[in-house]
Every structure is written in C-alpha cells, then in structure tokens.
Coordinates of C-alpha atoms and ligand atoms in Angstrom, one line a residue:
M1 CA 6.5 -16.0 -2.6
R2 CA 3.9 -13.4 -3.8
A3 CA 4.3 -11.9 -7.2
W4 CA 2.1 -9.8 -9.4
L5 CA 1.5 -11.4 -12.8
M6 CA 0.4 -10.1 -16.2
P7 CA -1.7 -12.8 -17.7
E8 CA -1.3 -14.1 -21.3
G9 CA -2.8 -11.5 -23.6
C10 CA -2.9 -8.9 -20.9
D11 CA -4.6 -5.8 -22.3
G12 CA -4.4 -3.3 -19.4
F13 CA -2.8 -2.8 -16.0
D14 CA -6.1 -3.5 -14.3
K15 CA -5.7 -7.1 -15.4
I16 CA -2.6 -7.9 -13.4
H17 CA -3.2 -10.1 -10.4
L18 CA -1.4 -11.4 -7.3
A19 CA -0.2 -15.0 -7.4
D20 CA 1.7 -17.4 -5.1
L21 CA 4.7 -18.7 -7.0
P22 CA 7.5 -21.1 -5.9
D23 CA 10.5 -19.3 -4.4
P24 CA 13.2 -18.9 -7.2
E25 CA 16.7 -20.2 -6.6
P26 CA 19.8 -18.5 -8.0
G27 CA 21.8 -20.7 -10.5
P28 CA 25.5 -20.2 -11.3
G29 CA 26.2 -16.5 -11.9
E30 CA 22.8 -15.4 -10.6
V31 CA 21.7 -13.3 -7.7
L32 CA 18.6 -13.7 -5.6
I33 CA 17.1 -10.3 -4.6
A34 CA 14.3 -9.5 -2.2
P35 CA 13.0 -6.3 -3.6
R36 CA 11.7 -3.8 -1.1
A37 CA 10.5 -1.0 -3.4
W38 CA 9.5 -0.5 -7.0
S39 CA 8.6 2.4 -9.3
I40 CA 6.2 2.7 -12.2
N41 CA 7.3 4.0 -15.6
Y42 CA 5.2 5.0 -18.6
R43 CA 6.6 2.0 -20.4
D44 CA 4.9 -0.3 -17.9
F45 CA 1.5 0.7 -19.1
A46 CA 2.4 -0.1 -22.7
V47 CA 3.7 -3.6 -21.6
A48 CA 0.6 -4.3 -19.6
A49 CA -1.6 -3.2 -22.5
G50 CA 0.2 -5.5 -25.0
K51 CA 1.4 -2.4 -26.9
Y52 CA 5.1 -2.6 -26.2
F53 CA 7.6 -3.6 -28.9
G54 CA 7.1 -7.3 -28.5
G55 CA 3.4 -7.1 -28.7
P56 CA 0.9 -8.8 -26.3
I57 CA 2.2 -10.9 -23.4
T58 CA 2.4 -14.5 -24.6
E59 CA 2.8 -16.2 -21.2
P60 CA 2.1 -15.0 -17.7
S61 CA 5.0 -12.7 -16.6
I62 CA 5.9 -10.4 -13.7
P63 CA 5.7 -6.7 -14.5
L64 CA 7.9 -3.7 -13.9
S65 CA 11.5 -3.0 -14.8
D66 CA 12.4 -1.0 -11.7
G67 CA 13.0 -2.4 -8.3
A68 CA 15.5 -2.1 -5.4
G69 CA 16.1 -4.5 -2.6
E70 CA 18.5 -6.7 -0.7
V71 CA 20.7 -9.6 -2.0
I72 CA 19.5 -12.7 0.0
A73 CA 21.5 -15.4 -1.9
V74 CA 24.1 -15.7 -4.7
G75 CA 24.8 -18.6 -7.1
R76 CA 28.2 -20.1 -7.7
G77 CA 30.7 -17.7 -9.4
V78 CA 29.0 -14.5 -8.4
N79 CA 31.7 -11.9 -7.7
N80 CA 30.1 -8.5 -7.9
V81 CA 27.8 -8.5 -4.9
V82 CA 27.4 -10.4 -1.6
V83 CA 24.4 -11.3 0.6
G84 CA 23.2 -8.2 2.4
D85 CA 24.1 -5.7 -0.4
K86 CA 21.5 -3.2 -1.3
V87 CA 20.9 -3.4 -5.1
Q88 CA 18.8 -2.4 -8.0
G89 CA 18.2 -4.1 -11.3
S90 CA 19.7 -2.8 -14.6
F91 CA 16.9 -2.0 -17.1
F92 CA 19.0 -3.7 -19.8
L93 CA 20.6 -6.9 -18.5
D94 CA 23.3 -7.2 -21.2
W95 CA 24.3 -3.6 -22.1
M96 CA 27.3 -3.1 -19.9
D97 CA 29.1 -0.1 -21.4
G98 CA 29.9 1.5 -24.7
P99 CA 27.5 2.0 -27.7
Q100 CA 23.8 1.3 -27.4
A101 CA 23.1 -2.4 -27.1
M102 CA 19.5 -3.5 -26.4
G103 CA 19.1 -7.2 -25.6
R104 CA 17.1 -8.4 -22.6
A105 CA 15.1 -5.7 -20.8
L106 CA 13.5 -6.2 -17.4
G107 CA 9.7 -6.4 -17.2
D108 CA 9.0 -6.5 -20.9
G109 CA 7.0 -9.8 -20.7
K110 CA 10.0 -12.0 -21.7
A111 CA 12.9 -11.0 -19.4
P112 CA 12.3 -11.1 -15.6
G113 CA 10.0 -8.5 -14.0
M114 CA 10.7 -7.0 -10.6
L115 CA 7.2 -6.8 -8.9
A116 CA 7.7 -9.9 -6.8
E117 CA 8.9 -10.7 -3.3
K118 CA 11.9 -12.5 -4.8
V119 CA 13.6 -12.0 -8.1
V120 CA 16.6 -13.8 -9.7
L121 CA 18.8 -11.7 -12.0
P122 CA 22.1 -12.5 -13.8
Q123 CA 24.9 -10.9 -11.8
Q124 CA 25.9 -8.5 -14.7
G125 CA 22.4 -6.9 -14.4
V126 CA 22.7 -6.2 -10.7
V127 CA 23.9 -2.7 -9.6
K128 CA 24.6 -1.5 -6.0
I129 CA 22.2 1.4 -5.2
A130 CA 23.4 4.9 -4.3
Q131 CA 24.3 4.7 -0.6
S132 CA 22.4 7.9 0.2
L133 CA 19.1 6.7 -1.1
S134 CA 16.3 4.7 0.5
Y135 CA 15.0 1.6 -1.3
A136 CA 12.0 3.7 -2.5
E137 CA 14.3 6.4 -3.9
A138 CA 16.7 3.9 -5.5
A139 CA 13.7 2.2 -7.2
C140 CA 13.3 5.4 -9.2
M141 CA 16.7 5.1 -10.9
P142 CA 16.9 2.1 -13.2
C143 CA 14.7 3.5 -16.0
A144 CA 13.8 7.1 -15.4
G145 CA 17.1 8.0 -13.7
V146 CA 19.4 6.3 -16.2
T147 CA 17.4 7.7 -19.1
A148 CA 17.7 11.3 -17.7
Y149 CA 21.4 10.7 -17.1
N150 CA 22.0 9.4 -20.7
A151 CA 20.0 12.3 -22.2
L152 CA 22.0 15.0 -20.3
F153 CA 25.5 13.7 -20.1
M154 CA 26.2 11.1 -22.9
G155 CA 25.6 13.3 -25.9
G156 CA 28.0 15.4 -27.9
R157 CA 27.7 18.4 -25.5
P158 CA 27.3 17.1 -22.0
V159 CA 25.2 19.4 -19.7
G160 CA 27.2 21.6 -17.4
K161 CA 27.6 25.3 -16.4
G162 CA 26.3 27.5 -19.3
S163 CA 23.8 24.8 -20.5
R164 CA 20.1 25.7 -20.6
V165 CA 18.1 22.5 -20.3
L166 CA 14.4 22.2 -21.3
V167 CA 12.4 19.4 -19.5
L168 CA 8.8 18.6 -20.7
G169 CA 6.0 17.9 -18.2
S170 CA 6.4 16.9 -14.6
G171 CA 6.8 13.1 -15.0
G172 CA 9.5 10.8 -13.7
V173 CA 12.2 11.3 -16.4
S174 CA 11.7 15.0 -16.6
M175 CA 11.9 15.6 -12.8
I176 CA 15.0 13.6 -12.3
A177 CA 16.5 15.3 -15.4
L178 CA 15.7 18.7 -13.8
Q179 CA 17.5 17.7 -10.6
L180 CA 20.6 16.3 -12.4
A181 CA 20.8 19.3 -14.7
K182 CA 20.7 21.7 -11.7
A183 CA 23.3 19.7 -9.9
A184 CA 25.5 20.0 -13.0
G185 CA 25.2 23.8 -12.9
A186 CA 22.7 24.2 -15.7
E187 CA 19.8 26.6 -16.0
V188 CA 16.5 24.7 -16.4
I189 CA 13.3 25.6 -18.2
A190 CA 10.3 23.3 -17.3
T191 CA 6.9 22.9 -18.8
S192 CA 3.7 21.4 -17.4
S193 CA 0.0 21.4 -18.1
S194 CA -0.7 22.6 -14.6
D195 CA 0.2 25.8 -12.7
A196 CA 0.0 23.9 -9.4
K197 CA 2.5 21.4 -10.6
L198 CA 4.7 24.2 -11.9
E199 CA 4.9 25.5 -8.4
R200 CA 6.3 22.1 -7.3
V201 CA 8.7 22.1 -10.3
K202 CA 9.9 25.5 -9.2
A203 CA 10.5 24.1 -5.7
L204 CA 12.8 21.5 -7.2
G205 CA 14.9 24.3 -8.7
A206 CA 13.5 25.1 -12.2
D207 CA 14.6 28.6 -13.3
H208 CA 11.8 29.2 -15.9
L209 CA 8.3 27.8 -16.0
V210 CA 5.9 27.5 -18.9
N211 CA 2.4 26.1 -18.9
Y212 CA 2.2 24.3 -22.3
K213 CA -1.6 24.4 -22.3
S214 CA -1.9 28.1 -21.8
T215 CA 1.2 28.8 -24.0
P216 CA 0.6 26.5 -27.0
E217 CA 3.5 28.0 -28.9
W218 CA 5.8 27.3 -26.0
G219 CA 8.8 26.5 -28.2
K220 CA 9.0 30.0 -29.7
H221 CA 8.2 31.4 -26.3
I222 CA 11.2 29.7 -24.8
A223 CA 13.5 30.7 -27.7
K224 CA 12.4 34.3 -27.5
N225 CA 12.2 34.8 -23.7
F226 CA 14.8 32.5 -22.3
G227 CA 17.4 32.3 -25.0
G228 CA 16.5 28.9 -26.3
A229 CA 17.4 25.4 -24.9
T230 CA 20.9 23.9 -25.4
Q231 CA 19.4 20.5 -24.6
V232 CA 15.8 19.2 -24.6
V233 CA 14.7 16.2 -22.7
E234 CA 12.1 15.3 -25.3
V235 CA 9.6 13.0 -23.7
G236 CA 6.5 14.2 -25.6
G237 CA 7.1 12.5 -29.0
T238 CA 5.6 13.6 -32.3
G239 CA 3.0 15.8 -30.5
T240 CA 5.8 18.1 -29.0
L241 CA 8.8 17.6 -31.3
Q242 CA 8.1 20.7 -33.5
Q243 CA 7.8 22.8 -30.4
S244 CA 11.1 21.3 -29.0
I245 CA 12.8 22.2 -32.3
N246 CA 11.4 25.7 -32.1
A247 CA 12.8 26.0 -28.6
L248 CA 16.4 25.1 -29.5
A249 CA 19.3 27.4 -29.1
P250 CA 21.8 27.4 -32.0
E251 CA 23.5 23.9 -32.1
G252 CA 21.1 22.7 -29.4
E253 CA 20.6 19.0 -29.0
I254 CA 17.3 17.1 -28.6
A255 CA 17.4 13.8 -26.6
L256 CA 14.6 11.9 -28.3
I257 CA 13.0 9.8 -25.5
G258 CA 9.3 9.6 -25.2
V259 CA 6.0 9.0 -26.9
L260 CA 3.5 10.8 -24.6
S261 CA 1.6 12.6 -27.4
D262 CA 0.7 12.1 -31.0
G263 CA 1.0 14.6 -33.8
E264 CA 2.3 15.2 -37.3
P265 CA 6.1 14.6 -37.2
P266 CA 8.0 17.9 -38.1
H267 CA 10.1 18.4 -41.1
P268 CA 13.7 18.2 -40.0
R269 CA 14.9 21.1 -42.2
Q270 CA 14.7 23.6 -39.4
L271 CA 17.6 21.8 -37.8
M272 CA 19.8 22.7 -40.8
M273 CA 19.2 26.4 -40.1
T274 CA 20.3 26.2 -36.5
G275 CA 22.8 23.4 -36.5
G276 CA 20.5 21.5 -34.1
S277 CA 20.6 17.7 -33.7
I278 CA 18.4 14.9 -32.4
R279 CA 19.8 11.9 -30.5
G280 CA 17.8 8.8 -29.8
I281 CA 17.9 7.5 -26.3
F282 CA 17.0 4.0 -25.0
V283 CA 17.5 4.1 -21.2
G284 CA 21.2 3.3 -20.8
S285 CA 23.9 0.9 -19.8
V286 CA 25.1 -0.6 -16.5
R287 CA 28.0 1.8 -16.6
M288 CA 25.6 4.8 -16.8
A289 CA 23.6 3.4 -13.9
K290 CA 26.7 3.2 -11.8
D291 CA 27.9 6.6 -12.8
L292 CA 24.5 8.1 -12.0
N293 CA 24.5 6.5 -8.6
T294 CA 27.9 8.1 -7.9
M295 CA 26.6 11.5 -9.0
V296 CA 23.5 11.0 -6.8
D297 CA 25.6 10.4 -3.8
E298 CA 28.1 13.2 -4.5
Q299 CA 25.3 15.8 -5.2
A300 CA 22.8 14.5 -2.5
I301 CA 20.1 14.1 -5.1
K302 CA 16.7 12.7 -3.9
P303 CA 14.4 11.7 -6.7
P304 CA 11.0 13.3 -6.3
I305 CA 8.4 10.7 -5.2
G306 CA 4.9 12.0 -5.8
A307 CA 3.0 9.1 -4.2
T308 CA 3.7 5.8 -2.5
F309 CA 1.5 2.6 -2.4
G310 CA 1.7 -0.8 -0.6
F311 CA 2.6 -4.0 -2.4
D312 CA -1.1 -5.1 -2.3
E313 CA -2.1 -1.8 -4.0
A314 CA -0.2 -2.2 -7.2
I315 CA -3.2 -1.6 -9.4
A316 CA -4.0 1.6 -7.5
A317 CA -0.4 2.7 -8.0
Y318 CA -0.6 2.1 -11.7
A319 CA -3.9 4.1 -11.8
H320 CA -2.4 7.0 -9.9
A321 CA 0.7 7.1 -12.2
W322 CA -1.6 7.1 -15.2
G323 CA -3.9 9.8 -13.8
P324 CA -3.8 13.6 -13.8
D325 CA -2.5 14.0 -10.2
S326 CA 0.8 12.1 -10.8
F327 CA 4.0 14.0 -10.2
G328 CA 7.6 12.8 -10.5
K329 CA 7.7 9.1 -9.6
T330 CA 5.0 6.8 -8.3
V331 CA 6.5 4.2 -5.9
I332 CA 5.3 0.8 -4.4
T333 CA 7.0 -0.3 -1.2
L334 CA 6.8 -3.5 0.9
D335 CA 6.8 -1.7 4.2
Ligands
NAP401 N1 13.5 6.1 -24.7 C1 13.7 5.7 -23.4 O1 14.7 5.1 -23.0 C2 12.6 6.0 -22.4 C3 12.9 5.8 -21.0 C4 12.0 6.3 -20.1 C5 10.8 6.9 -20.5 N2 10.5 7.0 -21.9 C6 9.3 7.6 -22.4 O2 9.4 9.0 -21.9 C7 8.1 9.4 -21.6 C8 8.0 9.9 -20.2 O3 8.1 8.8 -19.4 P1 7.9 8.9 -17.8 O4 8.0 7.6 -17.2 O5 8.7 10.0 -17.3 O6 6.4 9.3 -17.8 P2 5.4 9.8 -16.7 O7 6.1 9.9 -15.4 O8 4.2 9.0 -16.8 O9 5.1 11.3 -17.2 C9 3.8 11.7 -17.1 C10 3.8 13.3 -17.4 O10 4.1 13.6 -18.7 C11 3.7 14.9 -19.0 N3 3.1 14.9 -20.3 C12 2.1 14.2 -20.8 N4 1.8 14.7 -22.1 C13 2.6 15.7 -22.3 C14 2.8 16.6 -23.4 N5 2.1 16.5 -24.5 N6 3.8 17.5 -23.3 C15 4.5 17.6 -22.2 N7 4.4 16.8 -21.1 C16 3.4 15.9 -21.2 C17 2.6 15.2 -17.9 O11 3.1 16.3 -17.1 P3 2.2 17.4 -16.6 O12 1.1 16.7 -15.8 O13 3.1 18.2 -15.8 O14 1.6 18.1 -17.8 C18 2.5 13.9 -17.2 O15 2.2 14.1 -15.8 C19 7.2 8.2 -22.0 O16 6.7 8.3 -23.3 C20 8.1 7.0 -21.9 O17 7.6 5.9 -22.6 C21 11.4 6.5 -22.8

C-alpha cells in the first residue's frame, strides 16, 4: 500500500514522503480501514515540525489524525463494525466517555496515523461516520468537529437558545463551531483577519462580524456592541486570551483550545469581576464523536471544506492549509 511517512527527526511538513509499505493485517479486536479522505489540522504542522508534545519524530511514522473510509476487514472479536461500514478514526483511541483521558492519539508520531491507503485501528477507536456526510466531510470531524462539540456542549453552560458564541478566525475548529452553535439556536459573533473571509463566514450564518486586524480592541468592541459572549471558542492562545476575556458577558465561559498566536498571558483577576471561567479542551471522547455525528445528521450540518487535494498532493495540501488563503477545512481525497 502507499502511505505518506514523516521521517525520523522530521522538521517540517515538506519533509514527508510517499512510501510503499506492506499491507497491514488486523489482529484480534482490530479493524482494517481503507481511508478515502483525510483532513489537515493545525496540530499536524506541529507534529511534522517535531514541535508537538512528544518532541521530534523518533521513527518513521504516518501523519494525520483525521481520516474516514470503509472497513475492509475485521479481526477476531470485533463487534462494533462490519466489513463495508463507513467509519472515521477517533482522535483519542482510549478515551471512550466521561472525564478527560488522553492516552494514545492518532497521528502523533507514536500511535497510528491515517494518511495511508490502509490503516489498522483498535475497534474502540473506530466510529461510524454521520450518514449524511461524504467521506471528505466526515474526515473533518475527528479533531476539529469533536473539539468544537466539546467546547460548545460539554461545559457548565451548554450552548443553546440565548447563548452568544464568539468564534475566532475562519479555521476548521471555528467554522464547525459556528455551524454547531447556529444549529443549537445561538447567536454567533465571528472574527477574521480578512473582510473577504468574513463574507464567507457571514454566508455560513454568523450574526456579527469583526475584523480583528482593523479592530485590535475587538474584545471590548464585542462586549460593548454585541452584549458580550456567553461562550468563546478560544483558538488563538496567549495572543488573543486577553481580548477573549474582554469580550465575555457576565459568567461567560472560555473554551481554551488553541495556540495560534503568542503574547503575554493575561492576569486572570478580570474573571473575578465578571464570574467568568476558562475550561481547557483536548479534542474529546468517542462518546462525543458519536453524539456529534448524531447532531450532524439531525441538523443537516455540512462542514465547510475550503480546498481539496489528491492523495499525491499531500504536501501541497499542507502548504495550502498553512497559507493565507485557507478557509475552514483543507481536505485530501483518494478520488
Ligand atoms: N485543544 C484541542 O483539543 C485542539 C483541537 C483542535 C485544534 N486545536 C488548536 O486550535 C487552533 C485552531 O486549530 P484549527 O485546526 O482550527 O486551525 P486552522 O484551521 O489552521 O486555523 C487557521 C485560522 O486561524 C485564524 N487565526 C490565526 N491567527 C489568529 C489570531 N491571532 N486570532 C484569530 N484567529 C487567528 C486564521 O483565520 P483568519 O484567516 O480568518 O484570520 C487562520 O486562517 C490551533 O492552535 C490548534 O492547535 C486545539
């Protein structure tokens, strides 16, 4: 089979290369999947650059956490899927339900990665895709989709009618969060560095738009003009956290997710004045992935795919996702 590989010591996505590898076989309790589509997450750049939690890649490994495809064989004892099922991987292979539990994470350089023609996963890390989605759309869900779902619905005040959700930038997590929040009946405030992208964000249903470049004090602007955010999908990191705190409505909640920008971390005392809170998010569980897929089917949600590349064009896909023209999810497909 063909697979993309990150070499030992990989220090950038441009170093990944195509390789011919032996076809994997499923052992007991394992599922053999033929992925048909994949999506790129910001985290995949960090892994390929050797800057993810585990440090540089110590042995050649297959990249990407997110893929969707067809079950083509199952090992002895597998009882949750059958050959022919359409499935996705779960970002965390061992976090089934309940409180946060990290463990093995797809595509981190140690656990299996998805960017190959065949992948073996333990059955508990295999989830049936939403029936209404194509493989390309389903491939957007394991990391970005589940993270957005966790941020919006698993906190102390789940998003619903009367919520006012702030999403930062027009990347994958934020655009899926926008769609989920709208489907739940919330008002959505969205930011971007680009007025052209804000038009696309508006077309996805955002109620209020702010260009965070031309409105550098966007946090206060949102509190003053739109009544503040009851939830913030905080993908910016230390470079945006102060503004997100400024944007909070009383008792608002920040879902702490991303590391897109650097800056001086804010002093948390402002949260005391407003009763605000910050909740850390690390993608989510298999249960959240299943519940998200149910919601996607019920609400007819289609994740926004900004660009699609072929399997041979993986490096170009990474480059696009990294570049200024990316919007929503960047996808790789086999077809
Ligand atoms: N904790 C977790 O479980 C988890 C899970 C998924 C992702 N993440 C993290 O969340 C972040 C987003 O991930 P992603 O995959 O959605 O990224 P992505 O799709 O690559 O998002 C890129 C977009 O982020 C926006 N952006 C960049 N700098 C920004 C800033 N200073 N303020 C506001 N927006 C900014 C830009 O939007 P515009 O071009 O519109 O300005 C850019 O197009 C990353 O840091 C990622 O590592 C964490």
